[in-house]
Coordinates of C-alpha atoms and ligand atoms in Angstrom, one line a residue:
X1 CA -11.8 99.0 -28.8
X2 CA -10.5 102.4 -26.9
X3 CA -6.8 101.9 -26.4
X4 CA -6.2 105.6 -25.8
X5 CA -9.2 105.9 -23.2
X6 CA -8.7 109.0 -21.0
X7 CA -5.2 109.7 -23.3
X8 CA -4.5 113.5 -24.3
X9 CA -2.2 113.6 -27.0
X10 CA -0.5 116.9 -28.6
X11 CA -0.3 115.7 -32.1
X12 CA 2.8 117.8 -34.0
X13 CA 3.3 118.1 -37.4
X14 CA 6.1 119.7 -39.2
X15 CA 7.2 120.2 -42.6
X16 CA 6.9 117.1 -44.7
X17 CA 4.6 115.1 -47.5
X18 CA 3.4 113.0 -44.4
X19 CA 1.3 115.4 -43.4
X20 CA -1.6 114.1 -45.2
X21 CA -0.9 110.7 -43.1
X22 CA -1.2 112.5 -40.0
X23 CA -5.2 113.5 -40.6
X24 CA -5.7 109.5 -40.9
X25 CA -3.3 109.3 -37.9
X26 CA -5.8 111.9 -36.0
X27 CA -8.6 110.4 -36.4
X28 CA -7.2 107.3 -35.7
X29 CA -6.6 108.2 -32.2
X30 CA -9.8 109.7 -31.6
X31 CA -11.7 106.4 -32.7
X32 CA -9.0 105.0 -30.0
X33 CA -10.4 107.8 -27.8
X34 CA -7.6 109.9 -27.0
X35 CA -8.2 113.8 -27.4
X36 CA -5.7 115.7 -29.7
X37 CA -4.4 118.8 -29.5
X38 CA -2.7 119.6 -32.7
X39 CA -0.4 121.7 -33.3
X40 CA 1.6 122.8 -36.6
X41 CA 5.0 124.5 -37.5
X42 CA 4.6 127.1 -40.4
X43 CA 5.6 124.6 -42.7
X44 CA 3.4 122.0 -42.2
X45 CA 0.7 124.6 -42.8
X46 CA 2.1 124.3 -46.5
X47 CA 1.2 120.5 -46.6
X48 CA -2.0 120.6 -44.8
X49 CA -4.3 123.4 -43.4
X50 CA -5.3 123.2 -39.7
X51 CA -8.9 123.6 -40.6
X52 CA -8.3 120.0 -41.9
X53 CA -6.9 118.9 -38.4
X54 CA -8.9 121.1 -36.5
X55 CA -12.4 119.6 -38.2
X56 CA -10.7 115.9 -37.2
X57 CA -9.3 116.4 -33.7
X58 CA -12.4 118.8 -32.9
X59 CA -10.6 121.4 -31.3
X60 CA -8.7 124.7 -32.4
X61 CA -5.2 124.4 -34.0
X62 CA -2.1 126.4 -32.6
X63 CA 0.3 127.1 -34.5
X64 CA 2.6 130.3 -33.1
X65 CA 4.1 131.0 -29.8
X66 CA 2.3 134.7 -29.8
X67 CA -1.2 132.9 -30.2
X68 CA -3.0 134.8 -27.7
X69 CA -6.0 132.6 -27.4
X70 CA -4.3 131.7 -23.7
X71 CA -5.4 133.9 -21.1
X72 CA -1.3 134.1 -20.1
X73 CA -0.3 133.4 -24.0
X74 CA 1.9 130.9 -23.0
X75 CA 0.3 127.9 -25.3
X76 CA 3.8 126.2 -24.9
X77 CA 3.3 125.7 -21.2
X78 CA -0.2 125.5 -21.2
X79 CA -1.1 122.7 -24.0
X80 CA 2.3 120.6 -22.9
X81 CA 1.5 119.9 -19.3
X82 CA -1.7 118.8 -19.8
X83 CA -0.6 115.9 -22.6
X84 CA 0.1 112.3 -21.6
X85 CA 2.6 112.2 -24.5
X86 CA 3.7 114.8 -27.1
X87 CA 3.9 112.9 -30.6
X88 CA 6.0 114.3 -33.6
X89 CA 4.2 113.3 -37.3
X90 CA 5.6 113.9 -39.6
X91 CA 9.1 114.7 -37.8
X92 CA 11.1 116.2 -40.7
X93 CA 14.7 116.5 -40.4
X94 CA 15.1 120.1 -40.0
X95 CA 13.0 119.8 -37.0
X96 CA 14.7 116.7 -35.4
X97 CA 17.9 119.2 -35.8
X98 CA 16.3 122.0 -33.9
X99 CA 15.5 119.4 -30.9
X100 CA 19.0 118.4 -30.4
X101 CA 20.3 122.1 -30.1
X102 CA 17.3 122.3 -27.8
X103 CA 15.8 125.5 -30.3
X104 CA 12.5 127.1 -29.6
X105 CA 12.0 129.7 -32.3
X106 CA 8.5 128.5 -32.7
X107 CA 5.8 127.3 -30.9
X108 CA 6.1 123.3 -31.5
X109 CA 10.3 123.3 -30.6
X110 CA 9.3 125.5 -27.6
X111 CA 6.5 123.4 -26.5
X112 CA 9.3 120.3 -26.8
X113 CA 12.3 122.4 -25.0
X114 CA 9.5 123.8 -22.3
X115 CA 8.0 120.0 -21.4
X116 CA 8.3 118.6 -17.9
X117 CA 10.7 115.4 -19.3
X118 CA 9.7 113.6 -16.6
X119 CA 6.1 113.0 -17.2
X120 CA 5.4 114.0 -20.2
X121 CA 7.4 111.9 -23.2
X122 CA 8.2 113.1 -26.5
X123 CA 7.5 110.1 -29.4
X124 CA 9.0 111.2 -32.8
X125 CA 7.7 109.4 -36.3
X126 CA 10.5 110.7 -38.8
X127 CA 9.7 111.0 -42.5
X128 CA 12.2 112.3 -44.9
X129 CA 13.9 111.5 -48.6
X130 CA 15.7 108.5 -48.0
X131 CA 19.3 110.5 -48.9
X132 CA 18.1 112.9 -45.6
X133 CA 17.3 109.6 -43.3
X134 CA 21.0 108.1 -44.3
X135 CA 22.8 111.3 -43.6
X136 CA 25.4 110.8 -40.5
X137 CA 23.7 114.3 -39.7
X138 CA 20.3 112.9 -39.4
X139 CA 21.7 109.6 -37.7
X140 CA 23.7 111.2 -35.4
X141 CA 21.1 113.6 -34.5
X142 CA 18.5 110.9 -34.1
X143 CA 20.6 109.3 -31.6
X144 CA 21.0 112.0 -29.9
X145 CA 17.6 112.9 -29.5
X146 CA 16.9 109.2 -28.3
X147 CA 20.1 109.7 -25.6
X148 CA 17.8 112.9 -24.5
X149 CA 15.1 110.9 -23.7
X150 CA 12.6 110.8 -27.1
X151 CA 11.5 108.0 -28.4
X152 CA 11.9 107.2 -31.7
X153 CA 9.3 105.4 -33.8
X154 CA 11.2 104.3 -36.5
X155 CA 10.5 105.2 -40.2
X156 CA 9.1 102.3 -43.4
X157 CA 10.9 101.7 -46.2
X158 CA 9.5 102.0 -49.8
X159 CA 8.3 104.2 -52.5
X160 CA 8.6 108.3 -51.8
X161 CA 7.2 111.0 -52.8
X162 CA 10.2 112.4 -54.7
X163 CA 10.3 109.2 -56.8
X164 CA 12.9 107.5 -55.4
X165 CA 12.2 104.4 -53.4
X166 CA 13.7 104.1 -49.5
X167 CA 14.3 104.2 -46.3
X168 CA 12.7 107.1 -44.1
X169 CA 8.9 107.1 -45.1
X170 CA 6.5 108.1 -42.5
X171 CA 5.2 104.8 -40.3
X172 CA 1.7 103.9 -41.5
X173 CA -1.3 105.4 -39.1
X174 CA -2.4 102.2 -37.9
X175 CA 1.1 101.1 -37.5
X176 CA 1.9 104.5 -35.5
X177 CA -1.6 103.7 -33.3
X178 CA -0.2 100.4 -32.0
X179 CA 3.3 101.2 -31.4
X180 CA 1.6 104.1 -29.2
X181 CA -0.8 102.1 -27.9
X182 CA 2.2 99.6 -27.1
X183 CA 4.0 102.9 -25.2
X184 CA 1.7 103.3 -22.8
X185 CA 1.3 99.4 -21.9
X186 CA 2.7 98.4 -18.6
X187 CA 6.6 97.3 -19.2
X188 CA 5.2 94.0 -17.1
X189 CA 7.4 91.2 -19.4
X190 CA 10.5 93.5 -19.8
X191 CA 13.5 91.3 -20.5
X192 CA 11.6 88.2 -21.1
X193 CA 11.4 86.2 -24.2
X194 CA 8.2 84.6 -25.2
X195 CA 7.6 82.2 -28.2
X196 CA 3.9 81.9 -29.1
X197 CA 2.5 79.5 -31.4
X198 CA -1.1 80.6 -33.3
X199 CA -3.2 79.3 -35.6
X200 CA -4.1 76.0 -37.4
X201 CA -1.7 73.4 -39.2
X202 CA -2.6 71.5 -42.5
X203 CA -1.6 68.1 -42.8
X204 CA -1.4 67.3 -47.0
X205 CA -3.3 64.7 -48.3
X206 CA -1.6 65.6 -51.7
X207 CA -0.5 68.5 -53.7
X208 CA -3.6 69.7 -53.7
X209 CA -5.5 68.8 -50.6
X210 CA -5.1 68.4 -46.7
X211 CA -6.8 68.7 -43.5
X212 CA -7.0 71.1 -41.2
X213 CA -9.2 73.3 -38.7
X214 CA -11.0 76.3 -37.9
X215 CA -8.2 78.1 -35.6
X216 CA -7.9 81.6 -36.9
X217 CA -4.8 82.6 -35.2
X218 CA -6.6 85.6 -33.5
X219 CA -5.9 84.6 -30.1
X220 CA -2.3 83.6 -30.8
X221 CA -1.7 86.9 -32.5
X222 CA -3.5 89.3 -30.0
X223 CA -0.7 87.2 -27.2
X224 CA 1.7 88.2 -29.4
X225 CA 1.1 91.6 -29.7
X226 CA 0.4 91.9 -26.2
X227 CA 3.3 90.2 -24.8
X228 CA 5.7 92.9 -26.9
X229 CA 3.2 95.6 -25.7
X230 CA 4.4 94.2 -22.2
X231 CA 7.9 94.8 -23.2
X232 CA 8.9 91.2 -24.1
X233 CA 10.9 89.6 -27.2
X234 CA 8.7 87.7 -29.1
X235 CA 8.8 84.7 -32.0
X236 CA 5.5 84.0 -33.1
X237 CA 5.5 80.6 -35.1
X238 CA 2.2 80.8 -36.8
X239 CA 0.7 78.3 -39.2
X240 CA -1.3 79.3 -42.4
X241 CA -3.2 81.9 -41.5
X242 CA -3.5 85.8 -43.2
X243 CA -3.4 87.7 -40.2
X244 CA -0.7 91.3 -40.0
X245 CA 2.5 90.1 -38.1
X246 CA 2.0 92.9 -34.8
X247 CA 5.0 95.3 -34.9
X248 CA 7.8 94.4 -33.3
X249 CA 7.0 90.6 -33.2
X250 CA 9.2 87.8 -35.1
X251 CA 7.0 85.6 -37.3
X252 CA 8.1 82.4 -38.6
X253 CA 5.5 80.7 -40.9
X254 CA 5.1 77.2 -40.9
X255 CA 2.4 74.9 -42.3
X256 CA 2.2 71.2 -40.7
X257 CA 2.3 70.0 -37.2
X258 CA 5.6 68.5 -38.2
X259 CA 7.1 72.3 -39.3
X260 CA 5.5 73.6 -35.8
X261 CA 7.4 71.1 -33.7
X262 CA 10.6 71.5 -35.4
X263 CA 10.4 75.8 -35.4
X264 CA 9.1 75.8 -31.6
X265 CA 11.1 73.8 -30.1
X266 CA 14.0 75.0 -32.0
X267 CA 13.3 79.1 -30.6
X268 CA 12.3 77.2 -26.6
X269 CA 15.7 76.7 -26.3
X270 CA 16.2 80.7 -25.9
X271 CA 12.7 81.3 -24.7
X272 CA 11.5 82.0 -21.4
X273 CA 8.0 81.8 -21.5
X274 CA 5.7 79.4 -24.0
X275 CA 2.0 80.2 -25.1
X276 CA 1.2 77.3 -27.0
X277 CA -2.3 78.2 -28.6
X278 CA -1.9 77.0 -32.4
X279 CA -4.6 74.0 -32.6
X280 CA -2.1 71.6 -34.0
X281 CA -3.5 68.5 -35.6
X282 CA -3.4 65.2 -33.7
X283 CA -2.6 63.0 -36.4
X284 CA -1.2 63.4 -40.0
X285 CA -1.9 61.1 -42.9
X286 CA 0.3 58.3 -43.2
X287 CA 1.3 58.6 -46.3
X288 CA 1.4 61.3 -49.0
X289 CA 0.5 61.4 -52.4
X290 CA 2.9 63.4 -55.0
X291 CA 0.3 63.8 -57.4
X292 CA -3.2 64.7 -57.2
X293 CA -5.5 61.2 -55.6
X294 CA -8.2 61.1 -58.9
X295 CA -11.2 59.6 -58.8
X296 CA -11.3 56.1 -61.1
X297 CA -14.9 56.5 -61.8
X298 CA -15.4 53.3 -59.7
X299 CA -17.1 54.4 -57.0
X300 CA -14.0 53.6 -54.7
X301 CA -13.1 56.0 -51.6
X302 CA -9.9 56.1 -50.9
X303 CA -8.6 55.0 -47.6
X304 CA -7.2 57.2 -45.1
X305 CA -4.6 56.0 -42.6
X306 CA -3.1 58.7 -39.8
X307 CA -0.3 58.9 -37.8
X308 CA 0.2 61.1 -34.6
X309 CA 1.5 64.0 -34.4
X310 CA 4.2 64.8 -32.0
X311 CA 2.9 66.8 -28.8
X312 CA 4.7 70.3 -29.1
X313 CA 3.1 71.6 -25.9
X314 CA 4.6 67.8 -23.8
X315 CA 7.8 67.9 -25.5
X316 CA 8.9 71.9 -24.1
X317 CA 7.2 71.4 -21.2
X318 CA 9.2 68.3 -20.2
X319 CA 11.9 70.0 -21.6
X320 CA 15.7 70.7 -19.5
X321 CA 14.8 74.4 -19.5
X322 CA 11.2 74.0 -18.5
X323 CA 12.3 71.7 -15.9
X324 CA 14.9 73.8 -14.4
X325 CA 11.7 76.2 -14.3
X326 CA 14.2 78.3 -17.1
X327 CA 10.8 78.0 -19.1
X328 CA 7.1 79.3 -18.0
X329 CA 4.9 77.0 -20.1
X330 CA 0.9 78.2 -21.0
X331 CA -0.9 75.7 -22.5
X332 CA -4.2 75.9 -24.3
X333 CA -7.4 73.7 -24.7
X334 CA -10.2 74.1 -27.1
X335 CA -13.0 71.9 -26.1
X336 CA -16.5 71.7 -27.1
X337 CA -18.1 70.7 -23.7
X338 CA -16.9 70.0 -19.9
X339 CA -13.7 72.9 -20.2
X340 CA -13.7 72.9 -16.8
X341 CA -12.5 69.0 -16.5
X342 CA -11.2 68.9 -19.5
X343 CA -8.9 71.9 -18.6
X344 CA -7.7 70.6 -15.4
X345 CA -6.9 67.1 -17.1
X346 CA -4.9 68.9 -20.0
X347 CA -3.2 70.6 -17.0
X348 CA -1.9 68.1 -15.5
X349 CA -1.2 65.3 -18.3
X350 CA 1.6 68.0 -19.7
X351 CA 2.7 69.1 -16.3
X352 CA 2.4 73.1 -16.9
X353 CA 2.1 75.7 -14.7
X354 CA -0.8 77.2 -16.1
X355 CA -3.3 76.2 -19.0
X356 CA -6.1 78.5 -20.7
X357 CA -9.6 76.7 -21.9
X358 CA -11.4 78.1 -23.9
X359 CA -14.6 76.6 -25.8
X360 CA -13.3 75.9 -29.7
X361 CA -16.6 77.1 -31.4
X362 CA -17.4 79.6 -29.4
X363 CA -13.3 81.4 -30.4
X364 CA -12.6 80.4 -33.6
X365 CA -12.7 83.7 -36.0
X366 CA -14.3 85.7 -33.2
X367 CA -12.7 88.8 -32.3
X368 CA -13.9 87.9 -28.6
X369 CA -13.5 85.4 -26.2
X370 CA -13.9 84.1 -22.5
X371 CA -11.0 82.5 -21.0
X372 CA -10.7 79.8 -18.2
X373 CA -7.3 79.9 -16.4
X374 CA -6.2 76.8 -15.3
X375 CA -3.4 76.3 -12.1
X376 CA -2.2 75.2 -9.4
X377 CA -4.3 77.0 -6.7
X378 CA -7.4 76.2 -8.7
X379 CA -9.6 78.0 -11.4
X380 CA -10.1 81.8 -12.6
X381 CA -12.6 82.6 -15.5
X382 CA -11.4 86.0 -17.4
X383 CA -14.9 87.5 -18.8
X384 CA -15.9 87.5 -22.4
X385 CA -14.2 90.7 -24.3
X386 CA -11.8 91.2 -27.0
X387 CA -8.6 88.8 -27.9
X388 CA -6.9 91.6 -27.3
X389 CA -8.1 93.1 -23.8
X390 CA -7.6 88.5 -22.4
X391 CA -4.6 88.8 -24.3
X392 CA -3.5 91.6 -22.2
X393 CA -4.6 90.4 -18.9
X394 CA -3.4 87.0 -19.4
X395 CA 0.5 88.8 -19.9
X396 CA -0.7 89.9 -16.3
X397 CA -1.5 86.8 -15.0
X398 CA 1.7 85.4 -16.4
X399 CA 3.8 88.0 -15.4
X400 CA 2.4 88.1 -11.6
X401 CA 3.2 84.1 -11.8
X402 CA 6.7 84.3 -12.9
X403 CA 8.5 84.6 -9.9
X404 CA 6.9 81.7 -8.1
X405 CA 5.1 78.8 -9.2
X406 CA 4.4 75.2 -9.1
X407 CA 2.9 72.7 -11.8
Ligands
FMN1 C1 7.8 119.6 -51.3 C2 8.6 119.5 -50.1 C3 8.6 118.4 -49.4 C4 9.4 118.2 -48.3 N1 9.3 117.0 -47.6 C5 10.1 116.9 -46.5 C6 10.1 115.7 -45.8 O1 9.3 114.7 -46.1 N2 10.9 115.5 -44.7 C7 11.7 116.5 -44.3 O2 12.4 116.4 -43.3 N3 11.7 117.7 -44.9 C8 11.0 117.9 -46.0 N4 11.0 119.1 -46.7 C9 11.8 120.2 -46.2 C10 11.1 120.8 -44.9 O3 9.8 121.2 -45.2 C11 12.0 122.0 -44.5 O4 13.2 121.5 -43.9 C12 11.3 122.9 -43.4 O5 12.1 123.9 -43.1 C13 10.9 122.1 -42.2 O6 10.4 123.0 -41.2 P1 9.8 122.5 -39.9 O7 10.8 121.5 -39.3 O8 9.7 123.8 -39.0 O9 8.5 122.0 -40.1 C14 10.2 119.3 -47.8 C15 10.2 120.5 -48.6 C16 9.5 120.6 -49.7 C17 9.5 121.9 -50.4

């Protein structure tokens, strides 16, 4: 999938053991299908040599002011003003320094100084010893830097290259992709808070067994990550599934329809809009075995008796806040035939504003989909594609909704 599509980026790297993460980071965005410019201060030139990022981004690396490869050798100008976005990684300390005195000694701090601020933002991925991140210097500087208008991308924590283990390592690439990829998202959800639920329950038999169903959470999770790329809050309550938590999303793990009721309608109360897509079981077993149920050799099968599950989507939907319209409620059906009826029933048995069908075998561990919307006004098919490009227009749909609907 090309996030970056049409993107050019001025990838910068400065002095710092990340360096070698920024080649991975490189290519990274031109798989995404962004074009890179990169260029390097002398002392990134010690970590990594521009042939490296030259042979990945595919074009010639700059790395002084006096280059005179530009017919008016002013790369500074030149390569920032045709960037969508300036990205700093590594961002060492030393260089985060030079930005808040606003220095341009060399051609990467002058390129920064010289950018129209306007249109063309400046994202910074920090790496440094974790004694440099913790330094009031560093902090201070960092939030002045942010007060100026960069963005900061944060840093990991963990093991460092100097042996000590920390605060202030370089983000991941692939983390680093999607909190980009996340920056240049519409801001369409801003100030909202959505709780999402994803994935299957299991509903134990006994200590070792239980029932369950094919949901892998993809859809749930690509909501997720698309709602916070759309500038929202999000909780995602996710049953057992081993999918990466997208950055900058709240995960709470739970495992039986019973768990899911009692974490989702616990985080509704602060929510203000619901994506219920976990496929929570209907009914549970009635009663639970502490030890393992053996067979007795007899030929006997044991008897199963179920009870039902309570209805997370019907309970926040009849909800005070969803009734005082505090709450937009999304609901979603997985049917194997007839979504269309089906879909408009579901609709209107939990009295939502809008609900999603989708056609269970057809989703379940795809990394595509086709979604029907379900409202009010009637019925919209989104085309098959990724989770991630429905998730994306559904935080349209949702957002376009939000000021006025009607169940
Ligand atoms: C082996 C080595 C590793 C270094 N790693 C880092 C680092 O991870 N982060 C950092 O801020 N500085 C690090 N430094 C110090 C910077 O390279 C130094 O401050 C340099 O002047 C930065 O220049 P620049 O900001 O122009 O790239 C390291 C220095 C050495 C010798």
């Amino acid at each position: 999938m090309q996030d970056l599509a049409g993107k050019h980026l001025v990838l910068g790297l400065t002095g710092g053991i990340a360096c070698y993460k920024s080649a991975e980071l490189c290519r990274l965005f031109v798989k995404a299908g962004a074009t890179v410019q990169v260029v390097m201060t002398e002392a990134a030139e010690q970590f990594i040599t521009p042939v490296t990022m030259q042979a990945l981004s595919g074009r010639t690396v700059y790395t002084s002011q006096w280059d005179t490869r530009e017919p008016n050798n002013m790369p500074h100008i030149n390569l920032s003003r045709e960037a969508d976005a300036i990205v700093l990684a590594p961002c060492s300390a030393d260089f985060i320094a030079r930005l808040v005195q606003g220095r341009s000694d060399d051609l990467l701090s002058l390129m920064c100084l010289a950018r129209p601020m306007d249109r063309i933002p400046l994202l910074i991925a920090p790496a440094m010893n974790r004694e440099m991140w913790a330094h009031p210097a560093t902090q201070r500087n960092l939030m002045q830097v942010s007060a100026d208008g960069a963005t900061v991308l944060g840093v990991g924590s963990g093991w460092q290259a100097c042996g000590e283990t920390g605060d202030g390592r370089m983000l991941e690439p692939a983390q680093l992709l999607e909190d980009i990829t996340a920056f240049f998202q519409p801001k369409l959800l801003a100030g909202q808070k959505v709780l999402v639920t994803a994935g299957p329950t299991f509903e134990a038999l006994d200590p070792i067994r239980g029932i369950t169903n094919h949901s892998s959470g993809k859809m749930g999770f690509a909501i997720a990550r698309a709602a916070r790329e759309a500038g929202a809050e999000v909780t995602l309550v996710a049953g057992p599934v081993h999918l990466p938590t997208p950055r900058g999303v709240t995960r709470v793990d739970v495992l039986s329809a019973q768990d899911m009721f009692e974490a989702t309608t616990r985080a509704a109360q602060g929510a203000s809009i619901f994506v219920a897509t976990a496929a929570v079981a209907d009914w549970r077993p009635a009663t639970h075995s502490d030890q393992k149920i053996k067979k007795d050799g007899s030929g006997k099968t044991p008897v199963l008796d179920f009870v039902e599950n309570a209805d997370i989507l019907l309970t926040v939907a009849k909800s005070e806040r969803a009734q005082a319209k505090k709450l937009f409620c999304v609901g979603f059906a997985a049917e194997s035939e007839n979504l269309v009826e089906h879909a408009k029933a579901k609709r209107e048995r939990k009295g939502i504003p809008l609900l999603v069908g989708n056609i269970g075998p057809l989703t379940f561990g795809q990394d595509d989909n086709a979604l029907l919307l379900v409202d009010a006004q009637g019925v919209r098919e989104l085309p098959r594609a990724s989770k991630l490009t429905l998730a994306r227009e559904l935080m349209t749909e949702i957002a376009a909704r939000l000021p006025d609907w009607s169940v």
